[in-house]
Amino acid sequence: MPDVIPENSVGLVTPKVQHFDTPLTLRSGRVLEQYDLIYETYGELNADRSNAVLICHALSGDHHAAGYHSMDDKKPGWWDTCIGPGKPIDTNKFFVVSLNNLGGCSGSTGPVSINPETGKAYGPDFPIMAVRDWVNSQARLADVLGIDVWAAVVGGSLGGMQVLRWSIQFPERLKHAVVIASAPKLSAQNIAFNEVARQAIAKDPDFHDGWYQEKGTLPKAGLMQARMLGHLTYLSDDAMRQKFGRELREGKLNFSFAPEFQVESYLHYQGEKFSTRFDANTYMLMTKALDYFDPARDHDNDLRKCLSQAKCRFLVVSFTTDWRFAPARSEEIVNALIHADKDVSYACIESDNGHDAFLLPIPRYLDIFHAYMAGVAARSFGGKS
Amino acid sequence: MSELRPDLSIIQQWIRPESEILDLGCGEGELLSYLKTEKNVHGYGLEINPEKLTACIRNGVNVIEQNLDNGLSNFEDQSIDTVVMTQALQAVQRPDELLDEMLRIGKEAIVTFPNFGYWKTRFYLLLKGRMPMSDTLPYNWYDTPNIHMCTFRDFEILCREKGIRILNKTVVDDQHREHWSIRLWPAMLGEIAVYHITRR
């Protein structure tokens, strides 16, 4: 908990909820008749509304990207390293919007919400979302906020996929796209990891085909396994070696199956924490959105053709030890953009932290991000808010 | 706009307005930034030095982190009007293969490199019996990034063997200035050469 709010923090923030009752037709063909989006904003929107930045969150993220909800919070928002006064996404210059995506479990309409047609929670009946559905809903939020054009749309991992989708779905509505530790589509290996995670949840006897809320149970064990698997794929071999090595909790082998190595108890802790805060149906749905994302599919599997629709400038960033969203995947995006003659810069940041690196304060990463966002400000509104 | 580095001001004369440029080892993006403002060219720079790459981004230049020694296979045949490489030919693993790559991607290329046949270099080796060092070549033999030094003649012979045509050539001193004496005997008196080449 912060005794004092740090100077470079956006401070105490309060989420807002926006209700929509215009039906949203989804990629699956299903329709959401009405829904809520919960979001936070940081900084001030300028007079000509040219300084807005949209943050797209990843698998387990939410609307709370920066600052604190109360003085009792143990930690700030999930991307506090990059959003705040004087930080890369400088809230002295930009008006930042961060929302929880549909299907989430942090306040936007999702599996835990009440389905108005049945009066019960949606549970597994909540429609499977596609990245483009999120982008459509984000565009509606932009309409409500009076933002015609984003100075930048920014996101890492699954968030980066939303950024790519924005650039081709609403090419006139963003000036810059920042795509971090992402990919133009998942590899078979990546889909396989997601399937193992989903199976861990689905096979938990407390899952009840997703109707656990009705049954008054929680598939904690399944969600915990899913998270443990996910979490370890976000780390690198080096990072784990440095952080845990082969250290034993009690300094000796106990010849038991209880967690003995530090790395085991760390994973248990991460899984445990996640299983109580996150909804299993949301996890299932988010991983499906990841698997389905493949924008080139509609363009003869030609990513260049797909991205040639974009009109914005791009920054693409990857991290050397990220094997879940490897640099080579980012380079596919970069090369397609070059072949389509788009403005793009690309940096591959040296880091031991695997996929998690995009959330960490790595000096070179922050420098590049900072430099690029300064350019975003200069090109979008002359640099001053 | 601050004054352009002398070698870059020679290079820019050979670049057409509105053309597509690739700058290999683009530094802080001075050339691309200048060409964008003055000639409305579109282009990309490749750079691996972290500080320089960040400077490019700060300067609003398109820069891609890419090591020239890993090839340029991500660029398509004849997709670029002019591929530029300043003072890097002697520092790559295979200058000959890189030249081929430059002219596969680019319709034209511009290359600059230091002349190992410069008279002071020749005399340094002749008289001191040691690997030459100078302002242009400030490194020891064991820590130099310049692993493939050549003379102007070497370069021109390589071009001939490869069927590369030299469109323009300017030879300058270490400050990138042209001088009448250099024109008299460039192979001996020139320190740095700027070649404009094509395979067309």
XYZ file of C-alpha atoms in Angstrom:
585
model
C 0.000 0.000 0.000
C 1.400 3.426 -0.811
C 1.843 5.673 2.233
C 2.139 8.535 -0.189
C 1.128 8.381 -3.832
C 4.357 8.594 -5.871
C 4.771 11.794 -7.866
C 4.873 9.982 -11.190
C 1.617 8.151 -10.500
C -1.754 9.132 -11.878
C -2.894 8.914 -8.249
C -6.265 7.717 -7.043
C -8.605 6.743 -9.852
C -12.247 5.729 -9.976
C -13.590 3.504 -12.734
C -16.687 4.528 -14.663
C -19.280 2.277 -16.255
C -20.850 3.021 -19.628
C -24.033 1.228 -20.576
C -24.777 0.488 -24.245
C -28.160 -0.602 -25.531
C -27.401 -0.636 -29.236
C -27.072 -4.326 -30.122
C -23.551 -5.467 -31.011
C -23.355 -8.186 -33.662
C -20.401 -10.430 -33.006
C -18.085 -12.341 -35.328
C -19.730 -15.560 -34.157
C -23.061 -14.281 -35.498
C -24.488 -13.881 -32.032
C -25.759 -10.534 -30.806
C -25.211 -8.770 -27.502
C -28.411 -6.744 -27.096
C -27.008 -4.591 -24.322
C -23.814 -4.431 -22.345
C -21.668 -2.416 -19.979
C -18.050 -1.405 -20.378
C -16.058 -0.417 -17.321
C -13.164 1.962 -17.961
C -10.736 4.387 -16.400
C -9.243 7.562 -17.785
C -6.018 9.328 -16.870
C -4.998 12.863 -17.885
C -7.168 15.471 -19.576
C -8.730 15.402 -23.018
C -7.565 18.525 -24.862
C -9.881 21.001 -26.594
C -9.649 19.487 -30.072
C -9.718 15.910 -28.696
C -6.472 15.030 -30.410
C -4.524 13.647 -27.451
C -6.428 10.446 -26.657
C -4.610 7.125 -26.248
C -6.405 3.795 -25.970
C -4.874 0.993 -23.903
C -5.835 -2.552 -24.944
C -5.304 -5.173 -22.251
C -3.993 -8.713 -22.556
C -5.350 -12.076 -21.405
C -5.683 -11.429 -17.693
C -5.670 -7.629 -17.703
C -8.463 -5.214 -16.993
C -9.369 -1.525 -17.034
C -7.167 -0.710 -14.059
C -3.937 0.052 -15.894
C -2.491 2.810 -13.717
C -2.781 4.499 -10.326
C -4.561 3.239 -7.228
C -8.198 2.689 -6.340
C -7.595 3.382 -2.680
C -4.779 4.029 -0.252
C -5.171 0.397 0.825
C -4.156 -0.995 -2.593
C -1.053 -3.140 -2.392
C -0.141 -2.523 -6.006
C -0.916 0.078 -8.686
C -2.602 -0.758 -12.002
C -1.032 -3.404 -14.240
C 0.828 -0.976 -16.547
C 1.765 1.692 -14.041
C 5.402 1.469 -15.207
C 4.390 2.961 -18.550
C 1.424 5.243 -17.768
C 1.703 8.368 -15.622
C 3.198 11.853 -15.441
C 6.612 11.786 -17.138
C 6.269 8.111 -18.069
C 6.261 6.843 -21.692
C 2.494 7.349 -21.966
C 2.743 10.723 -20.306
C -0.537 11.711 -18.666
C 0.614 15.356 -18.618
C 0.236 15.199 -22.392
C -2.181 12.398 -23.173
C -5.731 11.529 -22.221
C -5.550 7.806 -21.620
C -8.535 5.463 -21.821
C -8.317 1.912 -20.492
C -11.259 -0.464 -20.430
C -12.106 -4.008 -19.434
C -13.038 -5.937 -22.551
C -16.371 -7.665 -23.067
C -16.281 -11.175 -21.668
C -14.005 -9.962 -18.885
C -14.641 -10.394 -15.188
C -13.729 -6.995 -13.803
C -16.931 -5.039 -14.392
C -17.636 -5.152 -18.132
C -20.379 -7.494 -19.271
C -19.082 -11.052 -19.242
C -19.839 -14.599 -18.105
C -20.417 -13.529 -14.481
C -22.958 -10.853 -15.520
C -26.696 -11.464 -15.468
C -28.166 -12.359 -18.837
C -31.258 -10.114 -19.086
C -33.065 -12.780 -21.127
C -32.781 -15.472 -18.484
C -32.287 -13.478 -15.303
C -29.319 -15.758 -14.512
C -25.581 -15.342 -14.990
C -24.432 -15.969 -18.584
C -21.832 -18.479 -17.465
C -20.549 -20.547 -20.399
C -23.410 -19.241 -22.521
C -21.670 -15.874 -22.872
C -20.735 -15.539 -26.548
C -17.130 -16.311 -27.464
C -15.598 -12.996 -28.377
C -13.265 -12.248 -31.248
C -10.640 -9.505 -31.212
C -12.678 -7.553 -33.775
C -15.705 -7.616 -31.448
C -13.616 -5.961 -28.762
C -12.391 -3.381 -31.236
C -15.973 -2.632 -32.296
C -17.009 -2.168 -28.681
C -13.962 0.018 -28.028
C -14.944 2.179 -31.012
C -18.389 2.657 -29.479
C -16.791 3.753 -26.228
C -14.679 6.213 -28.237
C -17.903 7.590 -29.765
C -19.384 8.148 -26.320
C -16.201 9.890 -25.149
C -16.216 12.095 -28.262
C -12.943 10.709 -29.582
C -13.010 10.528 -33.388
C -9.320 9.745 -33.808
C -6.929 8.206 -31.300
C -3.461 9.749 -31.205
C -2.384 6.168 -30.515
C -3.812 2.757 -29.765
C -1.400 0.762 -27.615
C -1.256 -2.807 -26.360
C 0.943 -5.775 -25.499
C 0.380 -9.462 -26.296
C -3.365 -9.999 -26.885
C -3.596 -6.212 -26.512
C -1.225 -5.850 -29.475
C -3.585 -7.978 -31.536
C -6.373 -5.505 -30.778
C -4.077 -2.708 -31.925
C -3.436 -4.503 -35.231
C -7.163 -5.042 -35.662
C -7.833 -1.340 -34.977
C -5.377 -0.368 -37.710
C -7.290 -2.287 -40.364
C -10.837 -2.056 -39.026
C -10.891 1.709 -38.408
C -7.880 2.983 -40.369
C -9.149 6.583 -40.196
C -9.564 6.514 -36.447
C -5.978 6.172 -35.221
C -2.729 7.952 -36.042
C -0.297 5.572 -34.358
C -0.311 1.902 -33.428
C 2.024 0.533 -30.762
C 2.208 -3.266 -30.923
C 4.294 -4.820 -28.138
C 5.286 -8.492 -27.675
C 2.539 -9.612 -30.014
C 1.982 -11.753 -33.118
C -0.083 -11.670 -36.309
C -1.606 -14.988 -35.234
C -0.848 -17.739 -32.757
C 1.343 -20.677 -33.705
C 0.180 -24.267 -33.264
C 2.389 -24.510 -30.178
C 0.722 -21.453 -28.696
C -2.770 -22.765 -29.383
C -1.694 -26.043 -27.791
C -0.669 -24.265 -24.582
C -4.073 -22.588 -24.488
C -5.838 -25.887 -25.006
C -3.955 -27.530 -22.138
C -5.003 -24.602 -19.946
C -8.631 -24.888 -21.044
C -8.655 -28.626 -20.464
C -7.266 -28.143 -16.959
C -10.273 -25.920 -16.246
C -12.839 -28.023 -18.100
C -11.800 -31.236 -16.343
C -12.067 -29.720 -12.877
C -15.110 -31.460 -11.284
C -16.138 -28.084 -9.876
C -16.389 -26.597 -13.378
C -19.772 -28.156 -14.206
C -19.437 -27.311 -17.918
C -19.111 -23.692 -16.923
C -22.222 -23.551 -14.717
C -20.236 -23.420 -11.472
C -21.871 -20.164 -10.384
C -25.282 -21.850 -10.348
C -23.884 -24.851 -8.530
C -22.201 -22.643 -5.975
C -18.729 -24.023 -6.716
C -15.507 -22.593 -8.187
C -13.122 -24.563 -10.421
C -10.184 -23.247 -8.428
C -7.893 -26.200 -9.033
C -8.395 -26.080 -12.799
C -7.919 -22.339 -13.004
C -4.840 -22.620 -10.840
C -3.326 -25.242 -13.137
C -4.164 -23.158 -16.176
C -2.478 -20.134 -14.665
C 0.584 -22.081 -13.547
C 1.077 -23.324 -17.084
C 0.428 -19.899 -18.565
C 2.694 -18.193 -16.103
C 5.654 -20.421 -16.759
C 5.356 -19.863 -20.492
C 5.552 -16.111 -19.858
C 8.912 -16.519 -18.113
C 12.183 -17.498 -19.716
C 14.496 -20.312 -18.699
C 17.092 -17.695 -17.714
C 14.651 -15.669 -15.651
C 13.553 -18.752 -13.733
C 17.131 -19.858 -13.189
C 18.042 -16.433 -11.813
C 14.947 -16.060 -9.696
C 14.710 -19.560 -8.232
C 17.559 -21.747 -9.392
C 17.111 -25.067 -7.567
C 16.612 -23.441 -4.217
C 14.691 -25.479 -1.687
C 12.119 -23.942 0.643
C 13.425 -25.784 3.665
C 16.994 -26.131 2.525
C 16.757 -29.940 2.239
C 14.969 -32.627 0.286
C 11.950 -34.024 2.139
C 11.173 -36.877 -0.220
C 7.544 -35.781 -0.421
C 5.284 -34.516 -3.194
C 4.544 -31.244 -1.434
C 6.170 -28.230 -3.087
C 9.832 -28.301 -2.117
C 11.579 -26.173 -4.686
C 11.069 -22.409 -4.545
C 9.888 -22.411 -8.141
C 7.083 -24.802 -7.186
C 5.812 -22.683 -4.341
C 6.059 -19.586 -6.523
C 3.861 -21.198 -9.175
C 1.442 -22.403 -6.519
C 1.228 -18.907 -5.105
C 0.636 -17.331 -8.538
C -1.958 -19.935 -9.449
C -3.712 -19.683 -6.103
C -3.880 -15.878 -6.236
C -5.224 -15.943 -9.781
C -7.803 -18.663 -9.136
C -9.580 -16.511 -6.571
C -9.555 -13.270 -8.531
C -10.273 -14.447 -12.071
C -13.306 -16.092 -13.651
C -12.773 -19.466 -15.324
C -15.254 -18.818 -18.145
C -13.503 -15.537 -18.891
C -10.178 -17.389 -19.060
C -11.659 -19.912 -21.502
C -13.087 -17.152 -23.654
C -9.977 -14.948 -23.684
C -7.763 -17.843 -24.758
C -10.211 -18.624 -27.574
C -10.021 -15.024 -28.797
C -6.235 -15.424 -28.891
C -6.486 -18.666 -30.876
C -8.971 -17.259 -33.382
C -7.058 -14.067 -34.155
C -5.687 -14.230 -37.698
C -6.529 -11.055 -39.618
C -4.647 -12.170 -42.743
C -7.129 -15.025 -43.172
C -9.639 -12.661 -44.780
C -6.938 -11.530 -47.227
C -5.714 -14.760 -48.841
C -3.492 -15.340 -45.792
C -1.399 -12.437 -47.014
C -0.488 -10.256 -44.044
C 0.881 -7.548 -46.301
C -2.418 -7.276 -48.149
C -4.211 -7.235 -44.828
C -2.069 -4.505 -43.287
C -1.995 -2.415 -46.449
C -5.406 -1.142 -45.324
C -3.775 0.600 -42.379
C -3.112 4.334 -42.513
C -1.352 4.878 -39.201
C 2.313 4.750 -38.240
C 3.534 1.745 -36.283
C 5.947 0.956 -33.509
C 6.577 -2.757 -32.982
C 8.563 -4.002 -29.985
C 9.672 -7.518 -29.016
C 11.863 -9.025 -26.292
C 14.778 -11.403 -26.849
C 13.748 -14.176 -24.423
C 10.008 -14.022 -25.109
C 9.314 -17.448 -26.572
C 5.533 -17.303 -26.255
C 5.404 -14.243 -28.562
C 8.890 -14.515 -30.017
C 10.719 -11.686 -31.800
C 10.309 -13.598 -35.082
C 6.519 -13.195 -34.778
C 6.854 -9.441 -34.308
C 9.196 -9.395 -37.288
C 6.460 -10.971 -39.422
C 4.347 -7.929 -38.643
C 7.250 -5.562 -39.320
C 8.096 -7.164 -42.661
C 4.484 -7.130 -43.803
C 4.334 -3.429 -42.934
C 7.566 -2.733 -44.821
C 6.262 -4.606 -47.862
C 3.082 -2.544 -47.635
C 5.213 0.646 -47.502
C 3.914 1.668 -44.087
C 5.779 3.808 -41.598
C 7.150 1.412 -39.012
C 9.917 1.250 -36.443
C 10.975 -1.913 -34.705
C 13.091 -2.687 -31.671
C 13.970 -6.051 -30.149
C 14.785 -5.394 -26.511
C 17.413 -7.466 -24.706
C 15.737 -8.914 -21.625
C 15.828 -12.071 -19.492
C 12.195 -11.781 -18.518
C 10.391 -13.637 -21.298
C 6.931 -12.473 -22.303
C 6.443 -10.688 -18.966
C 9.086 -8.163 -20.036
C 6.491 -5.923 -21.637
C 5.135 -5.100 -18.176
C 8.533 -4.429 -16.596
C 10.605 -1.259 -16.239
C 13.415 -2.182 -18.635
C 15.381 1.037 -19.290
C 15.897 0.584 -23.027
C 12.259 -0.395 -23.539
C 11.027 2.634 -21.618
C 13.445 4.924 -23.521
C 12.193 3.772 -26.892
C 8.568 3.867 -25.829
C 9.104 7.352 -24.404
C 10.821 8.608 -27.568
C 8.070 7.190 -29.768
C 5.234 8.607 -27.674
C 6.941 12.030 -27.715
C 6.727 11.780 -31.509
C 3.081 10.735 -31.250
C 2.423 13.881 -29.205
C 4.365 16.106 -31.611
C 2.634 14.743 -34.701
C -0.869 14.592 -33.191
C -1.142 17.862 -31.320
C 2.174 19.697 -31.456
C 3.397 18.043 -28.268
C 1.511 20.249 -25.802
C -1.723 19.314 -24.156
C 17.925 22.172 -40.447
C 21.463 21.836 -39.156
C 24.208 21.277 -41.664
C 24.367 17.785 -43.116
C 27.454 15.631 -42.594
C 29.699 16.185 -45.645
C 29.486 12.576 -46.903
C 25.715 12.653 -46.594
C 25.531 15.867 -48.579
C 27.417 14.122 -51.403
C 25.061 11.132 -51.206
C 21.869 13.166 -51.173
C 22.643 14.631 -54.601
C 22.243 11.176 -56.129
C 18.878 10.488 -54.548
C 15.733 11.357 -56.453
C 12.799 13.145 -54.814
C 9.839 10.947 -53.809
C 11.939 7.792 -54.033
C 12.123 4.801 -51.677
C 15.319 4.550 -49.602
C 16.911 1.928 -47.402
C 19.798 3.099 -45.205
C 21.946 0.244 -43.874
C 23.520 1.242 -40.577
C 21.577 4.493 -40.521
C 23.059 5.893 -37.291
C 20.766 8.477 -35.777
C 18.816 8.779 -39.006
C 20.373 12.077 -40.170
C 20.250 11.194 -43.863
C 16.704 9.797 -43.812
C 15.442 12.708 -41.776
C 17.062 15.183 -44.186
C 15.789 13.385 -47.283
C 12.273 13.183 -45.884
C 12.162 16.921 -45.278
C 14.036 18.050 -48.380
C 13.048 15.466 -50.985
C 9.946 13.834 -49.546
C 11.458 10.379 -49.806
C 10.046 7.407 -47.924
C 12.405 4.995 -46.327
C 13.682 2.807 -43.578
C 16.950 2.675 -41.702
C 18.510 -0.451 -40.254
C 20.496 -0.063 -37.042
C 21.637 -2.283 -34.175
C 23.178 0.264 -31.814
C 20.542 0.796 -29.080
C 21.292 4.482 -28.450
C 21.317 5.304 -32.151
C 18.098 3.388 -32.715
C 16.348 5.346 -29.971
C 17.707 8.553 -31.489
C 16.148 7.567 -34.839
C 12.800 7.094 -33.158
C 13.210 10.453 -31.432
C 13.964 11.962 -34.856
C 10.793 10.472 -36.304
C 12.716 8.192 -38.676
C 11.505 4.671 -39.527
C 14.154 2.422 -38.047
C 14.293 -1.356 -37.889
C 16.538 -3.248 -35.483
C 18.319 -5.621 -37.808
C 21.854 -6.947 -38.044
C 23.297 -6.648 -41.573
C 25.277 -9.843 -41.019
C 22.017 -11.779 -40.750
C 21.114 -10.842 -44.294
C 18.392 -8.735 -45.846
C 16.111 -11.507 -47.036
C 13.090 -9.719 -45.558
C 13.362 -7.077 -48.284
C 11.929 -7.875 -51.683
C 13.736 -7.774 -55.045
C 14.011 -4.299 -56.571
C 11.621 -2.888 -53.967
C 13.855 0.070 -53.094
C 15.108 2.831 -55.368
C 18.384 3.463 -53.566
C 20.062 1.386 -50.869
C 22.628 3.426 -48.944
C 25.445 2.161 -46.759
C 27.937 4.570 -45.235
C 31.177 3.352 -43.663
C 29.920 -0.156 -42.929
C 31.049 -2.256 -45.931
C 34.422 -2.997 -44.316
C 32.772 -4.012 -41.042
C 30.384 -6.710 -42.244
C 31.122 -10.463 -42.443
C 30.782 -10.737 -46.227
C 30.960 -7.418 -48.080
C 30.654 -9.180 -51.448
C 27.411 -10.907 -50.509
C 26.036 -7.746 -48.969
C 26.754 -5.834 -52.197
C 24.784 -8.470 -54.099
C 21.952 -8.136 -51.616
C 21.959 -4.344 -51.884
C 21.564 -4.552 -55.648
C 18.983 -7.310 -55.428
C 16.781 -5.101 -53.222
C 17.767 -1.761 -54.691
C 17.736 -0.470 -58.246
C 20.771 1.550 -57.234
C 23.105 1.624 -54.269
C 25.436 4.128 -52.684
C 28.413 2.862 -50.692
C 31.110 4.697 -48.789
C 34.226 3.147 -47.264
C 37.751 4.118 -46.188
C 40.600 3.611 -48.679
C 43.233 1.204 -47.422
C 45.391 2.355 -50.304
C 45.620 5.925 -48.979
C 49.260 7.016 -49.145
C 49.609 7.458 -45.382
C 48.256 3.970 -44.792
C 50.675 2.529 -47.331
C 53.622 4.332 -45.762
C 52.513 3.410 -42.229
C 52.762 -0.271 -43.059
C 55.888 0.160 -45.179
C 57.859 2.194 -42.673
C 56.534 1.062 -39.275
C 55.797 -2.510 -40.224
C 52.582 -2.327 -38.217
C 48.898 -2.375 -39.115
C 48.000 1.190 -40.026
C 46.102 3.437 -37.623
C 44.799 6.932 -38.340
C 41.879 9.256 -37.635
C 39.799 7.314 -40.162
C 41.084 3.974 -38.848
C 41.569 4.548 -35.119
C 41.553 0.884 -34.004
C 44.155 -1.728 -33.165
C 44.340 -4.787 -35.418
C 42.804 -6.969 -32.711
C 39.818 -4.827 -31.739
C 38.936 -3.204 -35.031
C 35.380 -3.578 -36.330
C 36.867 -3.044 -39.803
C 37.490 -6.667 -40.692
C 37.491 -6.377 -44.494
C 39.558 -3.369 -45.479
C 40.007 -2.742 -49.205
C 41.460 -0.178 -51.552
C 39.516 1.713 -54.213
C 41.081 -0.566 -56.815
C 40.028 -3.686 -54.917
C 36.461 -2.405 -54.805
C 36.381 -1.536 -58.488
C 37.767 -4.949 -59.435
C 35.068 -6.613 -57.334
C 32.425 -4.489 -59.072
C 33.779 -5.496 -62.490
C 33.757 -9.203 -61.553
C 30.200 -8.913 -60.345
C 28.986 -6.959 -63.365
C 28.224 -3.923 -61.231
C 28.304 -0.600 -63.030
C 29.749 2.481 -61.309
C 27.457 5.433 -62.022
C 29.294 8.035 -59.969
C 32.314 8.161 -57.750
C 33.545 10.889 -55.452
C 36.748 10.644 -53.474
C 37.264 12.827 -50.439
C 39.553 13.391 -47.464
C 38.799 12.300 -43.900
C 36.601 15.373 -43.438
C 34.674 14.297 -46.553
C 35.930 17.305 -48.503
C 36.714 17.162 -52.190
C 40.033 18.631 -53.249
C 41.814 19.123 -56.586
C 44.824 17.158 -55.397
C 42.674 14.124 -54.602
C 41.219 14.203 -58.095
C 44.769 14.075 -59.412
C 45.524 10.668 -57.880
C 42.458 9.389 -56.014
C 43.699 5.839 -55.353
C 46.690 7.295 -53.464
C 45.382 10.581 -52.087
C 41.722 9.834 -51.339
C 40.776 8.677 -47.825
C 37.104 7.920 -48.279
C 35.228 7.002 -51.444
C 31.560 7.432 -52.203
C 30.404 5.069 -54.971
C 27.060 5.163 -56.726
C 26.462 1.759 -58.321
C 23.860 -0.273 -60.188
C 23.453 -3.586 -61.943
C 20.988 -2.248 -64.498
